[in-house]
Amino acid sequence: MASSSPKILTTTNHLRHVESMASLPSGAGKISHLNAVILGEALASEENDFVFPSDEFSRQALIPSPHKYLEMYKRSIEDPAGFWSGIASSQFFWKQKWGDQVCSENLDVRKGDIKIEWFKGGITNICYNCLDRNIDAGLADKIALYWESNEPGFDAHLTYSQLLHRVCQLANYLKSIGVRKGDAVIVYLPMLMELPITMLACARIGAVHSVVFAGFSSESLAQRIVDCKPKVVITCNAVRRGPKTIHLKDIVDAALVESAKNGISIDVCLTYENQSALKRESTKWQEGRDVWWEDVVPKYPTTCDVEWVDAEDPLFLLYTSGSTGKPKGVLHTTGGYMVYTATTFKYAFDYKESDAYWCTADCGWITGHSYVTYGPMLNGATVVVYEGAPNYPDSGRCWDIVDKYKVTIFYTAPTLVRSLMRDGDEYVTRYSRKSLRVLGSVGEPINPSAWRWFFNVVGGSRCPISDTWWQTETGGFMITPLPGAWPQKPGSATFPFFGVQPVIVDEKGTEIDGECSGYLCVKGSWPGAFRTLYGDHERYETTYFRPFPGYYFTGDGCSRDKDGYHWLTGRVDDVINVSGHRIGTAEVESALVSHPQCAEAAVVGVEHEVKGQGIYAFVTLVEGVPYSEELRKSLILTVRNQIGAFAAPDKIHWAPGLPKTRSGKIMRRILRKIASRQLDELGDISTLAEPGFLYVCLWRLLHFKP
């Protein structure tokens, strides 16, 4: 449907829309046609309310107004080379500047091979920019890392100079065993300080790190070893996560056996002894291959020459799941990624030198790469790294950590927000949390009710929420609020970051104007974009650039409302076609979770003899609420009222919990199998955080009619 508001579509239309929004006076009560509140007041319930930052927050913000955003955004689109080269030149160290061409790109498969290059010919090193440059700027004694153990009361910290020493020691060890520029290193570590240390050490010597989430099975790890053929695998013997001990070294051992069967043998397995989880004498060992970190690394010098690399040299490989079952090795290069992650971190979180920053993500995912290690440290930030489970020993642990380290910026996933929301406000309100000034959301669309709880309860109705949309492939934030500039709508990712041109297209690839829903694509490249899929450039082109030639296809659905705000509706393969109606699973889940007695929901499609596809909803209730037929009807009515009768779930499956990975991602693949009663095809469930929930779910399916 067409909208009378200015549009976000082409560069011109998008800028016209932003100019219109920027002309609005700031502050509540000054916009006659909109409901608006200011941060610091209770957030009203209407989803179309605009939530403004306080005048005090905006005055001190890096981007204090829509006008400033518009000024920078216009330049980033109209003169991307000038915009990004200006940032790259002034804020980073380059051993040698790039040539005349800042960016070279082709995103249209009809015009030849897909190619993206930024700052090619520029010589730099991201580890040097994270550590040496900050030390030279006077931050040697600033805390770089606070580490919090799984067990309360055990912690550690490193200053920037201490971190550099530790990084150099590991870098020197890796060089001593033959690791050279361009060699791959597999990293299978939990959230110990040794994980970012390893990433930075690899980057210092030009090695390509591939961090594998220390929750993946031995089979998944073996796949990645076979694909990238590393010189060394780095792990630890075990980790405590909540009350559980996870024997990581046993998983690595099994993976190395499996990879050897496929012709890839690893000569060195460097193993850190995590004494709080397992003593070395209890660790299985293979002499000649396995080496204790503590026995070798500390013996090496605390200085290490930097391996200077080209901006387009590989930095890391990060494997993401693929629809074919074969993981995709997303390859990011050095220079553009460095500039983009640092810039997105700085502006999306309104970073100040006094901030203490905590991202709850694991470095096994892209969020941990860009916004635990590289983005924050490129800005000289103090970063909290937490080893354990967010609800251990109880659901107040996050806020205990926030108070302990005076965390000012807290960045987490909607799944965790909903989980903590389910456990009750008292776990939050018993802690001060007065240090918090910016909150962040990542990983999936956050439903409005969870947004409000996060804002009102956790943030005390005063902290803006940076609801970030981005992907492993994009390297950094793509659509996100800038906390001091834009009024927010609960659940909306708002507007694009600098240099990003999002478009919504229909099934034919035609850009849609105005208020609409469709496929989210990006026009033009940005510095943080991935360059290829490792060893499979054809798959890279087929997956991301062939569906809509001339654009990067995100794989996500998106709606744009009458005010031009973007609302992510989930993966397009998570769209259910019910009697010709295309319904995003995220829309139905959001409606269900808005019910006061629903803590979490996950929706999948199942075959339906009349509708083609039906809607099958897995629902977790608020603690203490009993299952009942009346509640089932009430939940369905909520969906009917919010979306329409066509979106009402056909079945509601009561679930004490949803199957999630240890990073908090709901494993909808498993739920689809359960809903379809394909119980013998569940596949690998080794990454589940709580396998017991799955078994209860199965038991209910077999004994009760959903």
XYZ file of C-alpha atoms in Angstrom:
706
model
C 0.000 0.000 0.000
C 1.298 3.441 -0.818
C 2.179 5.876 1.932
C 1.775 9.615 2.003
C 4.952 9.858 4.086
C 8.315 10.341 2.362
C 9.840 6.972 1.535
C 12.969 5.047 2.368
C 13.805 3.396 -0.912
C 16.326 4.794 -3.306
C 19.083 7.028 -1.978
C 17.086 10.119 -2.937
C 13.849 8.901 -1.406
C 15.561 7.724 1.742
C 17.298 11.039 2.234
C 14.050 12.882 1.630
C 12.378 10.814 4.325
C 15.169 11.404 6.808
C 15.115 15.105 6.060
C 11.393 15.123 6.842
C 11.923 13.307 10.147
C 14.873 15.538 10.987
C 12.698 18.628 10.657
C 10.508 17.541 13.551
C 11.127 19.368 16.841
C 12.557 17.142 19.543
C 10.828 16.454 22.821
C 7.507 15.036 23.941
C 4.346 16.873 23.141
C 5.810 18.756 20.155
C 4.661 16.262 17.533
C 0.943 16.685 17.122
C 0.269 13.568 15.060
C 2.399 11.165 17.110
C 2.280 9.795 20.598
C 5.670 10.417 22.179
C 7.420 9.931 25.483
C 10.844 10.950 26.689
C 13.318 8.541 28.221
C 12.950 8.851 31.962
C 9.171 8.521 31.831
C 7.248 5.254 31.885
C 6.846 3.827 28.394
C 3.254 3.715 27.254
C 1.750 0.584 25.783
C 0.942 1.652 22.241
C 3.389 0.140 19.761
C 3.456 3.274 17.612
C 4.686 5.490 20.413
C 7.944 7.261 19.703
C 10.474 7.106 22.516
C 12.834 10.066 22.559
C 16.197 10.275 24.277
C 16.301 12.831 27.047
C 17.675 16.264 26.229
C 20.602 15.609 28.566
C 21.485 12.341 26.812
C 21.266 13.912 23.363
C 23.376 16.918 24.324
C 26.246 14.610 25.269
C 25.767 12.101 22.425
C 28.178 11.686 19.523
C 25.203 11.949 17.149
C 22.890 14.294 19.061
C 20.061 14.756 16.555
C 18.431 13.536 13.350
C 20.051 16.547 11.656
C 23.549 15.329 12.500
C 22.667 11.788 11.426
C 21.307 13.121 8.154
C 24.404 15.176 7.490
C 26.697 12.175 7.996
C 24.412 9.682 6.257
C 24.050 11.866 3.164
C 27.799 12.145 2.825
C 28.286 8.401 3.372
C 25.917 7.624 0.472
C 26.824 10.431 -1.905
C 30.593 10.197 -1.316
C 31.339 6.796 0.250
C 35.007 6.908 -0.734
C 35.518 10.279 0.917
C 33.447 9.381 3.975
C 35.180 6.092 4.788
C 38.684 7.142 3.766
C 38.355 10.147 6.076
C 37.546 7.880 9.017
C 40.204 5.326 8.045
C 42.928 7.968 7.714
C 42.206 9.864 10.914
C 41.425 7.068 13.365
C 43.688 4.134 12.425
C 47.344 3.409 11.803
C 48.384 2.416 8.288
C 51.934 1.408 7.483
C 51.125 2.377 3.928
C 48.071 4.176 2.541
C 45.872 2.602 -0.116
C 45.926 3.699 -3.741
C 43.684 6.107 -5.589
C 40.686 3.775 -5.468
C 39.115 3.437 -1.999
C 36.464 0.947 -3.097
C 36.014 -1.412 -6.023
C 32.835 -3.460 -6.311
C 30.542 -5.502 -8.522
C 27.343 -6.812 -6.925
C 25.640 -7.791 -10.189
C 26.182 -11.378 -11.344
C 25.082 -10.327 -14.831
C 28.191 -8.159 -15.110
C 30.755 -10.751 -14.063
C 32.172 -12.191 -10.860
C 31.033 -10.651 -7.601
C 33.863 -8.625 -6.098
C 34.149 -6.258 -3.134
C 37.384 -4.493 -2.158
C 38.014 -1.638 0.272
C 41.331 0.162 0.888
C 43.211 -2.352 -1.288
C 46.924 -1.603 -1.237
C 46.659 -0.152 2.251
C 49.006 -1.931 4.679
C 47.959 -2.270 8.318
C 47.415 -4.730 11.183
C 44.255 -4.919 13.276
C 46.042 -6.202 16.399
C 48.406 -3.227 16.257
C 45.414 -0.906 16.012
C 43.650 -2.649 18.916
C 46.642 -2.654 21.266
C 49.866 -0.822 20.303
C 48.048 2.236 18.951
C 45.982 2.576 22.130
C 49.026 2.112 24.344
C 50.878 4.796 22.376
C 47.858 7.040 22.964
C 48.267 6.740 26.740
C 45.983 3.801 27.532
C 48.694 1.378 28.699
C 47.305 1.194 32.244
C 43.623 1.257 31.298
C 41.726 -1.990 31.946
C 41.215 -3.766 28.641
C 39.518 -6.915 29.942
C 37.619 -7.756 33.085
C 37.077 -11.495 33.311
C 34.321 -12.945 35.473
C 34.342 -16.659 36.248
C 31.333 -18.936 36.130
C 31.696 -19.192 39.914
C 30.952 -15.938 41.785
C 33.979 -14.472 43.522
C 36.601 -15.538 40.973
C 37.770 -12.899 38.527
C 40.790 -11.360 36.811
C 41.717 -8.379 34.673
C 44.319 -7.203 32.186
C 45.408 -3.692 31.292
C 46.119 -2.859 27.664
C 49.875 -3.256 28.213
C 49.412 -6.580 30.028
C 47.118 -7.802 27.269
C 49.703 -6.883 24.636
C 52.350 -8.882 26.518
C 50.113 -11.951 26.660
C 49.199 -11.616 22.985
C 52.862 -11.337 21.978
C 53.842 -14.429 23.967
C 51.226 -16.546 22.198
C 52.094 -15.011 18.830
C 55.757 -15.923 19.341
C 54.815 -19.484 20.293
C 52.648 -19.870 17.188
C 55.494 -18.639 15.016
C 57.842 -21.111 16.716
C 55.688 -24.063 15.632
C 55.539 -22.852 12.044
C 52.370 -20.782 11.869
C 52.842 -18.157 9.176
C 50.873 -15.426 7.448
C 47.807 -16.905 5.765
C 47.822 -20.142 7.793
C 44.587 -21.139 9.505
C 44.254 -21.679 13.258
C 41.176 -23.374 14.718
C 40.158 -21.977 18.107
C 37.795 -24.014 20.305
C 37.810 -22.071 23.557
C 35.134 -20.916 26.014
C 34.882 -17.349 27.241
C 38.232 -17.175 28.991
C 40.560 -14.227 28.439
C 42.637 -16.647 26.379
C 39.997 -16.494 23.635
C 40.398 -12.810 22.638
C 44.132 -13.197 23.347
C 44.268 -15.979 20.747
C 42.292 -14.001 18.184
C 44.587 -11.001 18.557
C 47.741 -13.158 18.486
C 46.670 -14.725 15.207
C 45.898 -11.308 13.746
C 49.286 -9.989 14.895
C 51.184 -12.544 12.802
C 48.757 -12.554 9.865
C 47.306 -15.995 10.623
C 43.632 -16.567 9.858
C 41.720 -17.567 12.967
C 38.560 -19.636 12.818
C 36.817 -19.588 16.175
C 34.399 -22.477 16.623
C 31.789 -22.023 19.339
C 32.781 -24.279 22.250
C 29.421 -25.967 22.244
C 29.520 -27.459 18.784
C 29.790 -31.227 18.567
C 32.914 -33.117 17.571
C 31.329 -33.779 14.163
C 30.757 -30.065 13.562
C 34.272 -29.237 14.720
C 35.732 -31.920 12.465
C 33.860 -30.455 9.475
C 35.503 -27.110 10.062
C 38.951 -28.630 10.560
C 38.670 -30.527 7.286
C 37.465 -27.435 5.443
C 40.142 -24.931 6.525
C 43.076 -27.345 7.211
C 44.563 -25.530 10.226
C 48.187 -25.695 11.365
C 47.106 -25.968 15.014
C 44.009 -26.391 17.151
C 43.780 -24.341 20.353
C 41.416 -25.425 23.136
C 41.148 -25.911 26.887
C 40.590 -29.073 28.865
C 37.122 -28.190 30.223
C 34.793 -25.393 31.246
C 32.147 -24.906 33.892
C 28.896 -23.476 32.605
C 26.387 -23.116 35.379
C 26.522 -26.305 37.457
C 27.818 -28.399 34.536
C 31.342 -29.350 33.524
C 31.855 -29.604 29.755
C 34.893 -31.649 28.708
C 36.053 -29.684 25.674
C 39.291 -31.584 25.180
C 37.359 -34.858 24.783
C 35.293 -33.217 22.038
C 38.448 -31.990 20.308
C 40.045 -35.437 20.560
C 37.050 -37.018 18.850
C 37.069 -34.309 16.172
C 40.766 -34.864 15.450
C 40.157 -38.585 15.027
C 37.339 -37.845 12.601
C 39.305 -35.238 10.629
C 42.250 -37.654 10.334
C 39.901 -40.143 8.659
C 39.282 -37.442 6.061
C 42.971 -36.880 5.454
C 43.558 -33.863 7.711
C 45.925 -34.614 10.602
C 46.787 -31.983 13.200
C 50.285 -32.024 14.686
C 49.697 -29.644 17.605
C 46.757 -29.287 19.984
C 47.561 -26.412 22.350
C 45.470 -26.897 25.496
C 44.841 -24.368 28.249
C 44.401 -25.860 31.701
C 41.204 -24.362 33.082
C 41.842 -25.419 36.661
C 38.456 -24.327 37.971
C 36.815 -26.920 35.718
C 39.311 -29.798 35.487
C 42.845 -30.545 36.671
C 45.466 -31.590 34.150
C 45.953 -35.010 35.714
C 42.308 -35.790 34.910
C 42.645 -34.667 31.298
C 43.013 -37.228 28.517
C 46.308 -36.677 26.707
C 48.090 -37.675 23.524
C 51.831 -37.300 23.880
C 53.597 -35.734 20.943
C 50.523 -33.818 19.811
C 49.008 -32.230 22.905
C 50.799 -29.312 24.581
C 49.831 -27.478 27.773
C 49.494 -23.742 27.172
C 50.874 -22.928 30.620
C 53.999 -25.020 29.992
C 55.097 -23.230 26.829
C 53.456 -19.879 26.117
C 54.686 -17.934 29.201
C 58.301 -18.762 28.281
C 58.180 -16.626 25.125
C 59.112 -12.906 24.888
C 56.477 -10.281 25.601
C 57.256 -8.389 22.411
C 56.510 -9.625 18.910
C 57.010 -7.925 15.565
C 53.836 -7.144 13.680
C 53.125 -8.865 10.370
C 51.875 -6.022 8.195
C 49.106 -7.143 5.860
C 47.125 -5.736 2.966
C 43.649 -4.429 3.749
C 42.218 -7.231 1.610
C 44.245 -10.014 3.254
C 42.083 -12.516 5.195
C 41.518 -11.835 8.902
C 39.219 -14.651 9.985
C 36.907 -17.441 8.888
C 33.622 -17.908 10.699
C 31.407 -20.816 9.790
C 27.674 -20.292 9.670
C 25.061 -22.963 9.079
C 23.948 -23.621 5.538
C 20.688 -24.978 4.170
C 22.566 -27.828 2.488
C 24.004 -29.013 5.807
C 27.537 -28.024 4.811
C 28.708 -25.034 6.886
C 29.571 -21.859 5.017
C 33.011 -20.423 5.753
C 32.366 -16.683 5.794
C 35.643 -14.898 5.025
C 36.310 -11.399 6.337
C 39.345 -9.370 5.366
C 41.297 -6.876 7.444
C 41.061 -3.198 6.517
C 37.404 -2.621 5.730
C 36.268 -4.840 8.595
C 38.532 -2.937 10.994
C 37.192 0.467 9.982
C 33.565 -0.658 9.912
C 33.417 -2.535 13.229
C 35.172 0.261 15.087
C 32.868 2.910 13.610
C 29.638 0.988 14.187
C 30.622 0.262 17.799
C 31.481 3.893 18.442
C 28.259 5.411 17.132
C 25.633 2.718 17.772
C 26.543 2.584 21.468
C 27.496 6.273 21.764
C 30.809 5.071 23.194
C 32.690 7.280 25.677
C 36.175 6.659 27.099
C 34.719 6.206 30.585
C 32.354 3.411 29.536
C 32.550 -0.164 30.821
C 31.069 -2.390 28.140
C 29.602 -5.884 28.377
C 28.393 -7.959 25.444
C 27.048 -11.338 26.581
C 27.810 -13.033 23.243
C 30.405 -15.758 22.822
C 33.384 -15.142 20.525
C 32.327 -18.269 18.645
C 29.775 -16.072 16.898
C 30.210 -12.926 14.806
C 28.900 -10.749 17.644
C 31.831 -11.879 19.781
C 34.269 -11.068 16.989
C 32.944 -7.626 16.134
C 31.569 -6.479 19.480
C 33.519 -8.323 22.165
C 37.006 -8.175 20.679
C 37.671 -5.996 17.651
C 35.116 -3.157 17.694
C 35.519 -2.296 21.400
C 39.306 -2.637 21.508
C 39.801 -0.569 18.386
C 38.095 2.153 20.430
C 40.232 1.513 23.524
C 37.227 0.274 25.499
C 37.095 -1.675 28.761
C 35.356 -4.985 28.042
C 33.733 -7.473 30.428
C 34.148 -11.160 29.498
C 31.930 -13.636 31.368
C 32.669 -17.357 31.352
C 29.416 -18.731 32.717
C 25.671 -18.975 32.340
C 23.611 -15.776 32.678
C 21.241 -17.341 35.209
C 23.854 -18.966 37.471
C 23.685 -19.256 40.416
C 20.386 -17.423 39.938
C 18.695 -15.083 37.490
C 20.251 -12.019 39.104
C 23.791 -12.847 37.963
C 23.783 -10.411 35.031
C 22.847 -7.481 37.229
C 25.329 -8.530 39.897
C 28.038 -8.327 37.219
C 26.689 -4.988 35.963
C 26.956 -3.514 39.463
C 30.346 -5.120 40.171
C 32.058 -3.629 37.113
C 29.858 -0.510 36.824
C 28.803 -1.578 33.343
C 27.467 1.345 31.325
C 26.675 -0.407 28.011
C 24.929 -3.802 28.134
C 24.425 -5.692 24.850
C 22.531 -8.996 24.776
C 20.040 -11.162 22.877
C 16.217 -10.985 23.000
C 16.206 -14.649 24.007
C 18.063 -13.815 27.200
C 15.848 -10.795 27.807
C 12.716 -12.958 27.563
C 14.243 -15.666 29.730
C 15.116 -13.205 32.494
C 11.758 -11.497 32.060
C 10.084 -14.845 32.705
C 11.937 -15.257 35.995
C 10.485 -12.059 37.415
C 11.393 -8.435 38.099
C 12.698 -9.109 41.603
C 15.933 -10.595 40.250
C 16.579 -7.281 38.503
C 15.336 -4.752 41.015
C 17.412 -6.139 43.905
C 20.449 -4.642 42.114
C 21.210 -0.978 41.492
C 22.019 -0.935 37.740
C 22.488 2.843 38.046
C 25.663 2.676 35.963
C 23.729 1.602 32.851
C 23.202 4.270 30.211
C 22.785 2.335 26.909
C 21.237 -1.087 26.276
C 21.579 -3.185 23.130
C 19.764 -6.071 21.458
C 21.205 -8.519 18.922
C 20.519 -11.821 17.193
C 16.848 -11.672 16.220
C 13.982 -9.184 16.219
C 13.018 -8.199 19.761
C 9.278 -8.266 20.328
C 7.738 -5.058 21.710
C 6.772 -6.540 25.095
C 10.341 -7.731 25.711
C 11.636 -4.337 24.526
C 9.427 -2.593 27.050
C 10.515 -4.863 29.903
C 14.166 -4.359 28.953
C 13.617 -0.613 28.813
C 11.403 -0.148 31.868
C 12.750 -2.742 34.297
C 16.399 -3.265 33.346
C 17.078 0.258 32.126
C 14.904 2.054 34.639
C 13.006 3.830 31.820
C 16.071 5.950 31.021
C 18.432 3.929 28.768
C 18.016 3.978 24.971
C 18.066 0.544 23.342
C 20.279 0.006 20.294
C 18.231 -2.693 18.578
C 20.806 -3.801 16.029
C 20.134 -5.719 12.831
C 23.120 -7.255 11.073
C 24.561 -10.662 10.113
C 27.691 -12.797 10.171
C 28.101 -11.817 6.540
C 27.788 -8.058 7.067
C 30.562 -7.853 9.672
C 28.853 -5.063 11.605
C 25.606 -3.217 12.257
C 23.467 -2.410 9.220
C 20.210 -1.026 10.606
C 20.255 0.351 14.137
C 19.116 3.290 16.221
C 21.741 5.841 17.169
C 20.796 6.338 20.821
C 21.133 10.117 21.021
C 19.563 10.897 17.656
C 16.447 9.006 16.696
C 13.158 8.481 18.495
C 12.627 4.755 18.819
C 9.686 2.428 18.334
C 9.740 -0.700 20.525
C 10.851 -3.596 18.323
C 11.981 -1.576 15.308
C 15.601 -1.494 14.140
C 14.819 2.044 12.850
C 17.188 3.362 10.151
C 20.357 2.306 8.320
C 23.870 2.913 9.559
C 26.198 5.169 7.595
C 26.962 3.858 4.116
C 24.169 1.258 4.151
C 21.368 1.398 1.570
C 18.609 -1.070 2.506
C 15.850 -1.730 -0.019
C 12.727 -3.872 0.173
C 11.936 -5.804 -2.997
C 9.118 -8.042 -4.152
C 9.521 -11.567 -5.491
C 10.547 -10.192 -8.894
C 13.275 -8.023 -7.389
C 11.429 -4.752 -7.922
C 12.015 -2.154 -5.220
C 8.843 -1.376 -3.289
C 8.025 2.157 -2.285
C 6.280 3.364 0.848
C 4.682 1.272 3.573
C 5.298 -2.344 2.602
C 6.704 -5.789 3.367
C 9.076 -7.855 1.288
C 12.592 -9.165 0.936
C 15.377 -7.118 2.511
C 18.303 -6.409 0.194
C 21.217 -3.992 0.300
C 22.289 -1.808 -2.601
C 26.021 -1.156 -2.898
C 28.809 -2.439 -0.681
C 30.053 -1.309 2.727
C 33.543 -1.798 4.226
C 32.591 -4.620 6.619
C 31.036 -6.890 3.984
C 32.394 -10.430 3.706
C 34.346 -11.109 0.565
C 33.567 -14.746 -0.220
C 32.751 -18.164 1.173
C 36.031 -19.923 1.782
C 36.820 -22.251 -1.105
C 33.377 -21.809 -2.668
C 32.951 -18.464 -4.404
C 30.242 -19.953 -6.618
C 28.100 -20.719 -3.568
C 28.766 -17.169 -2.344
C 27.365 -15.733 -5.553
C 24.468 -18.191 -5.779
C 23.313 -17.704 -2.190
C 23.646 -13.960 -1.786
C 23.704 -12.286 -5.202
C 21.804 -14.416 -7.726
C 18.329 -14.213 -6.113
C 18.128 -10.464 -6.842
C 20.901 -9.418 -9.279
C 22.485 -6.105 -8.403
C 21.778 -6.462 -4.693
C 23.103 -8.310 -1.672
C 20.189 -10.522 -0.565
C 20.062 -10.765 3.221
C 17.697 -13.733 3.390
C 15.505 -11.739 5.786
C 12.036 -10.342 5.459
C 11.382 -6.738 6.395
C 8.486 -4.349 6.776
C 8.683 -0.589 6.489
C 5.960 1.312 8.322
C 4.283 4.593 7.407
C 7.027 6.533 9.183
C 9.829 4.725 7.350
C 10.940 2.593 10.300
C 12.279 -0.881 9.517
C 10.839 -3.958 11.216
C 12.680 -7.238 10.669
C 10.277 -10.154 10.295
C 12.772 -13.025 10.399
C 14.305 -15.285 7.812
C 12.256 -15.630 4.661
C 12.579 -19.369 5.014
C 10.709 -18.860 8.309
C 7.679 -17.598 6.416
C 4.543 -19.744 6.580
C 2.100 -19.690 3.669
C -1.364 -20.222 5.161
C -4.141 -20.269 2.582
C -2.163 -17.861 0.427
C -1.268 -15.555 3.322
C 2.467 -15.193 3.862
C 3.030 -14.937 7.612
C 6.411 -14.338 9.236
C 6.963 -16.636 12.196
C 8.426 -13.694 14.112
C 5.111 -11.838 13.803
C 3.142 -14.683 15.371
C 5.782 -15.205 18.065
C 5.698 -11.527 18.955
C 1.918 -11.609 19.289
C 2.023 -14.687 21.527
C 4.726 -13.246 23.765
C 2.708 -10.064 24.199
C 0.258 -12.172 26.248
C 1.074 -11.523 29.920
C 1.217 -15.232 30.758
C 3.484 -16.234 27.842
C 7.218 -16.094 28.530
C 8.503 -17.421 25.193
C 7.157 -18.773 21.950
C 8.539 -20.374 18.821
C 6.422 -20.900 15.723
C 6.965 -23.299 12.824
C 4.950 -24.337 9.806
C 3.478 -27.827 9.365
C 1.614 -29.445 6.504
C -2.128 -28.821 6.548
C -4.522 -30.663 4.282
C -6.739 -27.617 3.786
C -4.534 -24.566 4.231
C -1.359 -25.970 2.695
C 0.543 -24.981 5.809
C -0.657 -24.634 9.356
C 0.844 -22.782 12.295
C 2.290 -24.849 15.135
C 3.284 -22.845 18.223
C 5.546 -23.985 21.048
C 4.725 -21.905 24.129
C 6.582 -21.516 27.422
C 4.504 -19.945 30.164
C 5.511 -17.536 32.899
C 6.795 -19.365 35.957
C 3.954 -20.736 38.079
C 1.219 -20.356 35.445
C -0.587 -23.684 34.804
C -1.564 -24.985 31.394
C -5.262 -24.747 30.643
C -7.724 -24.842 27.792
C -8.837 -21.316 28.690
C -5.262 -20.061 28.385
C -4.835 -21.804 25.036
C -7.912 -20.014 23.711
C -6.713 -16.722 25.157
C -3.349 -17.037 23.391
C -5.022 -17.798 20.069
C -7.357 -14.853 20.548
C -4.365 -12.584 21.172
C -2.895 -13.561 17.801
C -6.257 -13.121 16.058
C -6.633 -9.658 17.561
C -3.097 -8.492 16.761
C -2.587 -10.023 13.304
C -5.833 -11.549 12.092
C -7.761 -14.793 12.105
C -5.605 -16.195 9.301
C -2.564 -16.126 11.624
C -4.173 -17.972 14.536
C -2.095 -21.032 15.562
C -3.648 -24.371 14.657
C -1.873 -26.073 17.536
C -0.263 -24.884 20.738
C 2.308 -27.177 22.260
C 3.014 -26.464 25.945
C 6.787 -26.534 26.406
C 8.649 -26.063 29.720
C 11.478 -24.595 27.679
C 12.567 -24.243 24.066
C 15.538 -26.090 22.556
C 18.345 -23.526 22.370
C 22.020 -23.503 21.657
C 24.269 -22.311 24.443
C 24.330 -18.911 22.748
C 20.567 -18.654 23.211
C 19.454 -19.285 19.617
C 16.253 -21.309 19.330
C 16.817 -24.430 17.221
C 13.725 -24.248 15.025
C 15.054 -27.097 12.915
C 14.359 -29.417 15.841
C 10.951 -27.879 16.486
C 9.946 -28.457 12.853
C 10.821 -32.136 13.207
C 8.844 -32.411 16.456
C 5.826 -30.645 14.955
C 5.927 -32.979 11.945
C 6.471 -35.994 14.249
C 9.718 -36.817 12.462
C 11.224 -37.836 15.769
C 13.869 -40.083 14.239
C 15.272 -37.164 12.196
C 16.197 -34.686 14.921
C 19.855 -34.659 13.850
C 22.717 -33.315 15.941
C 21.482 -32.016 19.311
C 24.912 -31.757 20.955
C 24.817 -27.953 20.994
C 21.638 -27.769 23.058
C 22.047 -25.865 26.307
C 19.330 -27.880 28.099
C 18.659 -31.235 26.390
C 16.190 -32.067 29.168
C 13.712 -29.517 27.802
C 13.706 -31.350 24.487
C 12.944 -34.696 26.089
C 10.054 -33.220 28.091
C 8.765 -31.664 24.890
C 8.896 -35.038 23.143
C 7.250 -36.763 26.085
C 4.348 -34.329 25.994
C 3.966 -34.851 22.256
C 3.782 -38.616 22.650
C 1.405 -38.611 25.621
C -0.864 -35.607 25.071
C -2.606 -34.016 22.139
C -1.082 -30.512 21.659
